[in-house]
Amino acid sequence: MEMANVIGLILIFGLVLVSAFYQLSAFIWSLLIGVGLIGVTIAGLFSPITLIVVWSIYLIAALFTNLNLFRQQYVIKPALNFLQQQMPSISATEREALEAGNTWWEKELFSGRPEWKKLFNTPKPTLSDDEQQFLDNQVEQLCNMLDDWQVVYEERDLPKNVWDFLKKEKFFGMVIPKQYGGLGFSALAHSTVVMKIATRSISTAVNTMVPNSLGPAELLQHYGTEEQKSYYLPKLATGEEMPCFALTAPEAGSDAGSIPDKGIVCRGQHNGKEVIGIKLNWDKRYITLAPIATVLGLAFQLYDPDHLLGNKENIGITLCLLPTSHPGVEIGTRHYPMQLAFMNGPTRGKDVFIPLEWVIGGEKMLGQGWRMLMECLSIGRSISLPALSTACGKVTYRYTGAYARLRRQFNTSISSFEGIEEALGNIAGYTYMLEASRLMTAGAVDLKVKPSIASAIAKYHMTEMSRTVISHAMDIHAGHMIQSGPRNFLANLYIASPISITVEGANILTRNLIIFGQGAVRCHPYLLKEVELISAANPNIKELDRVLMSHVGFFVSNLIRNIAYGLTGGRLIFSSIKNKRIRQYQKQITRMSAALALLADTSLMLLGGSLKRRERISARLGDILSQLYLASAVLKYFYDNNKPNSDVDYVCWSLQNCLQKIQIACDELFNNFPNKWIGKSLSWIIFPFGAAYLYPKDKLHKDIVKPMLEPSDFRNRLTQYCYVSEKENELGFRLEKSLSMMSVIEPLWKKLMQAVKSGVVSQKLDWQERLNAAQQAGVITADDARLLNEFEILRSEVIKVNEFSFDLKQVIA
Ligand SMILES: Cc1cc2nc3c(=O)[nH]c(=O)nc-3n(C[C@H](O)[C@H](O)[C@H](O)COP(=O)(O)OP(=O)(O)OC[C@H]3O[C@@H](n4cnc5c(N)ncnc54)[C@H](O)[C@@H]3O)c2cc1C
């Protein structure tokens, strides 16, 4: 081919790339490329054959994209049938779940071009003075009162004084507005209170969090009638009424939309009068607080066979509140979730008649229950489980880090063994990610967002991160945390891990079905609109054509951007971050956002409605979206803390970890793509030079472990609101104290060990004799010896485990 021809083609191809990259409108790109072609033609760069081929392609494409009426009539209309078959069918309950809540930053990530400024400019989540005081006083006081061994193993319930304190200080009314007698706290405060309690007693945290998360108070606030709000909210705030909410039934767990529990509209007696009401039958299980509830929130399917309310027979899922003292309500027996002490149990009722005014929101909310639950679920999932998960991170960061430094094997602190360092590094990095994600997700709720997808991401990934963290911590403590007893501060957090994994949408379902399934429909810039237009009784062809053409433009633009990003390694992507190391990562996050947009579109095109059944494809796409979200949370946390140097290694570790997880998800997706060649092509486009992201390097891992092992401002910030006991006989206190002595003790210890090694102090001597001999030999002073001895006593207390009488009824030591 002649040189001039090649130059001409490069020029035109460049214009095509620019048009697609910036997603120019059909008219503008036609004009731009048309002018380019005229220029190239006049300059005589093209040979006659190239001229004919290039102009023909251009004219077909330009006419197709600009002649709207022609395209609508001869392409879109005939293709409608095919499109209807391709589109996922959406049932009524699915639609309500999909439409519940709103989208937020996830939508930016899905767009392939996240506008970082939007995220960084959202206000930093901050506690008010009242909230801060509550944490410093009431929550601290509560934690001082709590003894988790007593709660879980001795009383199997909270002691009465703890219940009374929780009620008196309105812990159950954190989300209830002040006008109804509650504390009116922000989501951030709610999350922080639950988290701090969980660092002391997980059972107490669960009992406290449930009335504040998905349940009567939240539902009443959003949907209750004024009468219901005025009656119940003040009583719920003071704990005079104890609520529970019952959705789950033996045959309807994850598939809660299919609950068999029934309500039939009928006439009946209430307060001595005949009224229209509902006859209820239910059999629910796993209900937190049910055994002690005074007010029961119930979800059931409502039917009106006699048309007492209107024409509709099957009204749909409805929610009501009924006093547990009402005749026929069965509560009181307990389940025993992992032998923890929070209240959980079944509830049943047979032919229980209730008046219509007990329906939450009254008659107008009949049949609206599923939407109400889905909307409130996104709020609950953004707060409670992220709070519990972050508590695991904080406890293990603070105390397992300290323990690893203190525990010696082979005369060396175990924290210096590389194997332990690996486990510690994971705790350190994930704790940073947990705190960042907690703040960003609770912060979104305070911005009045009901983040349906972000909350599912937070629920799934944060509970999984906490499972990882707690397992690493157990490995580091080894026998020390295997032995039960008052000295064991990890066992209950470890035991509780599967509970968080199961509740509020079990994790496998959340990962495989919800995150991408819901995310694609809600976050994709065109998909939901397309589904609506295509499934309409009389599709609006003009609008459908407009949306489809925009979608094609979006796809082509993402394809071109991925090719460009792949070939340049994303180096030319704009980043506003000054720190050189972090800037590189931010570019890669943007690059992977473009990759997600391309992968999602290709999967949707190829699989259409069957993507719902291809859960493992959906899960991997969801993993990419999730890791992008978690990475964004880390960047936001870094920004909100004014980009401190102390955080740089942590940010790099977290982002590297997210990118590596994205790499794994992408590779698995390419390998299992329904069409092998498309899978391979996507892999070549996105990663033309092979895998781009590896696991964080050992050196980086080592660097993030260091701040765990000594007292520092950074350690205090990351573990802020982790309860630190001031009781001298508690492990937390001892660990803190020993760690604070380490900088003085370590050099003395080394001197002493050196003296033993060199024979100045005999190896045969016991500890006290060694100290004396070292003093006499002038190796250490009397003060040094006293300090070393004090430290050794403390250290030996730290490593002790409990002993019990033979029948295990009495703690002996
Ligand atoms: C301690 C505790 C407290 C609870 N508190 C309450 C409460 O207060 N109120 C209330 O109403 N409920 C409560 N629940 C119920 C909880 O919400 C359910 O346990 C949860 O929804 C899962 O239901 P299931 O246990 O029946 O599991 P199943 O639904 O039987 O699920 C079993 C497994 O299958 C997976 N799975 C199911 N469907 C799919 C799918 N389509 N694709 C992929 N995987 C799938 C799940 O992820 C899970 O791993 C509580 C549960 C526990 C354990």
Short mmCIF file of N, CA, C and O in Angstrom, two decimals, residues 276-324:
data_model
loop_
_atom_site.label_atom_id
_atom_site.label_comp_id
_atom_site.label_asym_id
_atom_site.label_seq_id
_atom_site.Cartn_x
_atom_site.Cartn_y
_atom_site.Cartn_z
N ILE A 276 -64.54 -4.04 59.33
CA ILE A 276 -63.81 -4.78 58.28
C ILE A 276 -62.36 -4.86 58.73
O ILE A 276 -61.77 -3.86 59.15
N GLY A 277 -61.82 -6.05 58.66
CA GLY A 277 -60.43 -6.23 59.09
C GLY A 277 -59.79 -7.38 58.32
O GLY A 277 -60.19 -7.71 57.20
N ILE A 278 -58.76 -7.97 58.95
CA ILE A 278 -58.01 -9.04 58.27
C ILE A 278 -57.88 -10.23 59.22
O ILE A 278 -57.52 -10.05 60.40
N LYS A 279 -58.17 -11.42 58.69
CA LYS A 279 -57.94 -12.63 59.48
C LYS A 279 -56.57 -13.18 59.06
O LYS A 279 -56.36 -13.49 57.88
N LEU A 280 -55.66 -13.25 60.04
CA LEU A 280 -54.26 -13.58 59.73
C LEU A 280 -53.88 -14.99 60.16
O LEU A 280 -54.29 -15.44 61.24
N ASN A 281 -53.05 -15.63 59.34
CA ASN A 281 -52.41 -16.89 59.71
C ASN A 281 -50.94 -16.78 59.35
O ASN A 281 -50.62 -16.42 58.21
N TRP A 282 -50.07 -17.04 60.29
CA TRP A 282 -48.64 -16.95 59.98
C TRP A 282 -47.82 -17.96 60.79
O TRP A 282 -48.27 -18.42 61.84
N ASP A 283 -46.67 -18.26 60.20
CA ASP A 283 -45.71 -19.15 60.86
C ASP A 283 -44.33 -18.63 60.46
O ASP A 283 -43.86 -18.89 59.36
N LYS A 284 -43.74 -17.86 61.34
CA LYS A 284 -42.46 -17.19 61.00
C LYS A 284 -41.36 -17.75 61.89
O LYS A 284 -41.60 -18.18 63.02
N ARG A 285 -40.13 -17.67 61.37
CA ARG A 285 -39.01 -18.11 62.22
C ARG A 285 -37.80 -17.19 62.05
O ARG A 285 -37.78 -16.35 61.15
N TYR A 286 -36.84 -17.39 62.92
CA TYR A 286 -35.58 -16.63 62.95
C TYR A 286 -35.77 -15.15 63.30
O TYR A 286 -34.94 -14.32 62.93
N ILE A 287 -36.81 -14.79 63.98
CA ILE A 287 -37.13 -13.36 64.13
C ILE A 287 -36.42 -12.75 65.34
O ILE A 287 -36.67 -13.15 66.49
N THR A 288 -35.55 -11.79 65.06
CA THR A 288 -34.77 -11.18 66.13
C THR A 288 -35.68 -10.33 67.01
O THR A 288 -36.50 -9.56 66.50
N LEU A 289 -35.53 -10.51 68.30
CA LEU A 289 -36.29 -9.84 69.36
C LEU A 289 -37.71 -10.40 69.54
O LEU A 289 -38.41 -9.99 70.46
N ALA A 290 -38.12 -11.35 68.68
CA ALA A 290 -39.50 -11.87 68.81
C ALA A 290 -39.81 -12.38 70.23
O ALA A 290 -40.88 -12.10 70.76
N PRO A 291 -38.89 -13.11 70.88
CA PRO A 291 -39.27 -13.69 72.18
C PRO A 291 -39.65 -12.64 73.23
O PRO A 291 -40.36 -12.96 74.18
N ILE A 292 -39.17 -11.39 73.06
CA ILE A 292 -39.50 -10.39 74.09
C ILE A 292 -40.29 -9.22 73.50
O ILE A 292 -40.47 -8.19 74.16
N ALA A 293 -40.73 -9.39 72.23
CA ALA A 293 -41.38 -8.25 71.57
C ALA A 293 -42.75 -7.96 72.18
O ALA A 293 -43.47 -8.87 72.58
N THR A 294 -43.08 -6.66 72.21
CA THR A 294 -44.43 -6.28 72.62
C THR A 294 -45.23 -5.84 71.40
O THR A 294 -46.45 -5.76 71.44
N VAL A 295 -44.50 -5.51 70.31
CA VAL A 295 -45.20 -5.15 69.09
C VAL A 295 -44.56 -5.92 67.92
O VAL A 295 -43.33 -5.91 67.77
N LEU A 296 -45.42 -6.56 67.18
CA LEU A 296 -44.94 -7.46 66.12
C LEU A 296 -45.26 -6.87 64.74
O LEU A 296 -46.43 -6.63 64.42
N GLY A 297 -44.20 -6.64 63.96
CA GLY A 297 -44.39 -6.24 62.57
C GLY A 297 -44.49 -7.51 61.75
O GLY A 297 -43.69 -8.44 61.94
N LEU A 298 -45.47 -7.57 60.88
CA LEU A 298 -45.72 -8.83 60.16
C LEU A 298 -45.89 -8.55 58.68
O LEU A 298 -46.57 -7.60 58.29
N ALA A 299 -45.27 -9.41 57.85
CA ALA A 299 -45.48 -9.31 56.39
C ALA A 299 -46.30 -10.51 55.96
O ALA A 299 -46.01 -11.65 56.36
N PHE A 300 -47.31 -10.30 55.15
CA PHE A 300 -48.18 -11.40 54.71
C PHE A 300 -48.78 -11.05 53.35
O PHE A 300 -48.79 -9.89 52.93
N GLN A 301 -49.29 -12.09 52.69
CA GLN A 301 -49.99 -11.89 51.42
C GLN A 301 -51.45 -11.60 51.74
O GLN A 301 -52.07 -12.35 52.48
N LEU A 302 -51.99 -10.54 51.16
CA LEU A 302 -53.37 -10.18 51.48
C LEU A 302 -54.32 -10.52 50.32
O LEU A 302 -54.03 -10.22 49.16
N TYR A 303 -55.43 -11.14 50.68
CA TYR A 303 -56.45 -11.49 49.68
C TYR A 303 -57.80 -10.89 50.10
O TYR A 303 -58.08 -10.78 51.30
N ASP A 304 -58.59 -10.55 49.11
CA ASP A 304 -59.93 -9.99 49.40
C ASP A 304 -60.96 -10.77 48.56
O ASP A 304 -61.53 -10.24 47.59
N PRO A 305 -61.22 -12.04 48.95
CA PRO A 305 -62.07 -12.89 48.09
C PRO A 305 -63.51 -12.37 47.99
O PRO A 305 -64.17 -12.58 46.98
N ASP A 306 -63.96 -11.67 49.05
CA ASP A 306 -65.36 -11.19 49.02
C ASP A 306 -65.47 -9.77 48.51
O ASP A 306 -66.54 -9.15 48.60
N HIS A 307 -64.37 -9.24 48.02
CA HIS A 307 -64.35 -7.88 47.46
C HIS A 307 -64.92 -6.84 48.42
O HIS A 307 -65.68 -5.97 48.03
N LEU A 308 -64.51 -6.95 49.66
CA LEU A 308 -64.99 -5.98 50.65
C LEU A 308 -64.28 -4.63 50.47
O LEU A 308 -64.77 -3.60 50.90
N LEU A 309 -63.10 -4.67 49.85
CA LEU A 309 -62.34 -3.43 49.68
C LEU A 309 -62.33 -2.92 48.25
O LEU A 309 -61.91 -1.81 47.99
N GLY A 310 -62.72 -3.74 47.31
CA GLY A 310 -62.69 -3.31 45.91
C GLY A 310 -62.69 -4.50 44.99
O GLY A 310 -63.02 -5.63 45.39
N ASN A 311 -62.24 -4.24 43.73
CA ASN A 311 -62.31 -5.31 42.73
C ASN A 311 -61.19 -6.34 42.84
O ASN A 311 -61.33 -7.45 42.39
N LYS A 312 -60.09 -5.89 43.42
CA LYS A 312 -58.90 -6.74 43.39
C LYS A 312 -59.00 -7.87 44.41
O LYS A 312 -59.29 -7.62 45.58
N GLU A 313 -58.71 -9.10 43.95
CA GLU A 313 -58.77 -10.22 44.89
C GLU A 313 -57.42 -10.45 45.57
O GLU A 313 -57.33 -10.60 46.78
N ASN A 314 -56.37 -10.46 44.74
CA ASN A 314 -55.03 -10.68 45.28
C ASN A 314 -54.36 -9.32 45.48
O ASN A 314 -53.84 -8.72 44.54
N ILE A 315 -54.36 -8.83 46.70
CA ILE A 315 -53.91 -7.45 46.95
C ILE A 315 -52.38 -7.35 47.01
O ILE A 315 -51.81 -6.36 46.62
N GLY A 316 -51.75 -8.41 47.49
CA GLY A 316 -50.28 -8.42 47.51
C GLY A 316 -49.73 -8.30 48.92
O GLY A 316 -50.47 -8.26 49.91
N ILE A 317 -48.39 -8.23 48.98
CA ILE A 317 -47.74 -8.24 50.30
C ILE A 317 -48.10 -6.97 51.08
O ILE A 317 -48.03 -5.86 50.54
N THR A 318 -48.49 -7.19 52.31
CA THR A 318 -48.95 -6.09 53.16
C THR A 318 -48.25 -6.20 54.51
O THR A 318 -47.90 -7.30 54.94
N LEU A 319 -48.04 -5.06 55.15
CA LEU A 319 -47.35 -5.06 56.45
C LEU A 319 -48.26 -4.49 57.52
O LEU A 319 -48.93 -3.49 57.29
N CYS A 320 -48.26 -5.16 58.68
CA CYS A 320 -49.07 -4.61 59.77
C CYS A 320 -48.27 -4.65 61.07
O CYS A 320 -47.21 -5.27 61.15
N LEU A 321 -48.78 -3.94 62.05
CA LEU A 321 -48.19 -3.94 63.39
C LEU A 321 -49.26 -4.42 64.35
O LEU A 321 -50.36 -3.84 64.37
N LEU A 322 -48.95 -5.44 65.15
CA LEU A 322 -49.97 -5.83 66.12
C LEU A 322 -49.33 -6.08 67.48
O LEU A 322 -48.19 -6.56 67.55
N PRO A 323 -50.03 -5.72 68.53
CA PRO A 323 -49.48 -5.94 69.87
C PRO A 323 -49.35 -7.44 70.11
O PRO A 323 -50.26 -8.19 69.73
N THR A 324 -48.27 -7.85 70.74
CA THR A 324 -48.11 -9.31 70.95
C THR A 324 -49.05 -9.80 72.05
O THR A 324 -49.22 -11.00 72.23
#
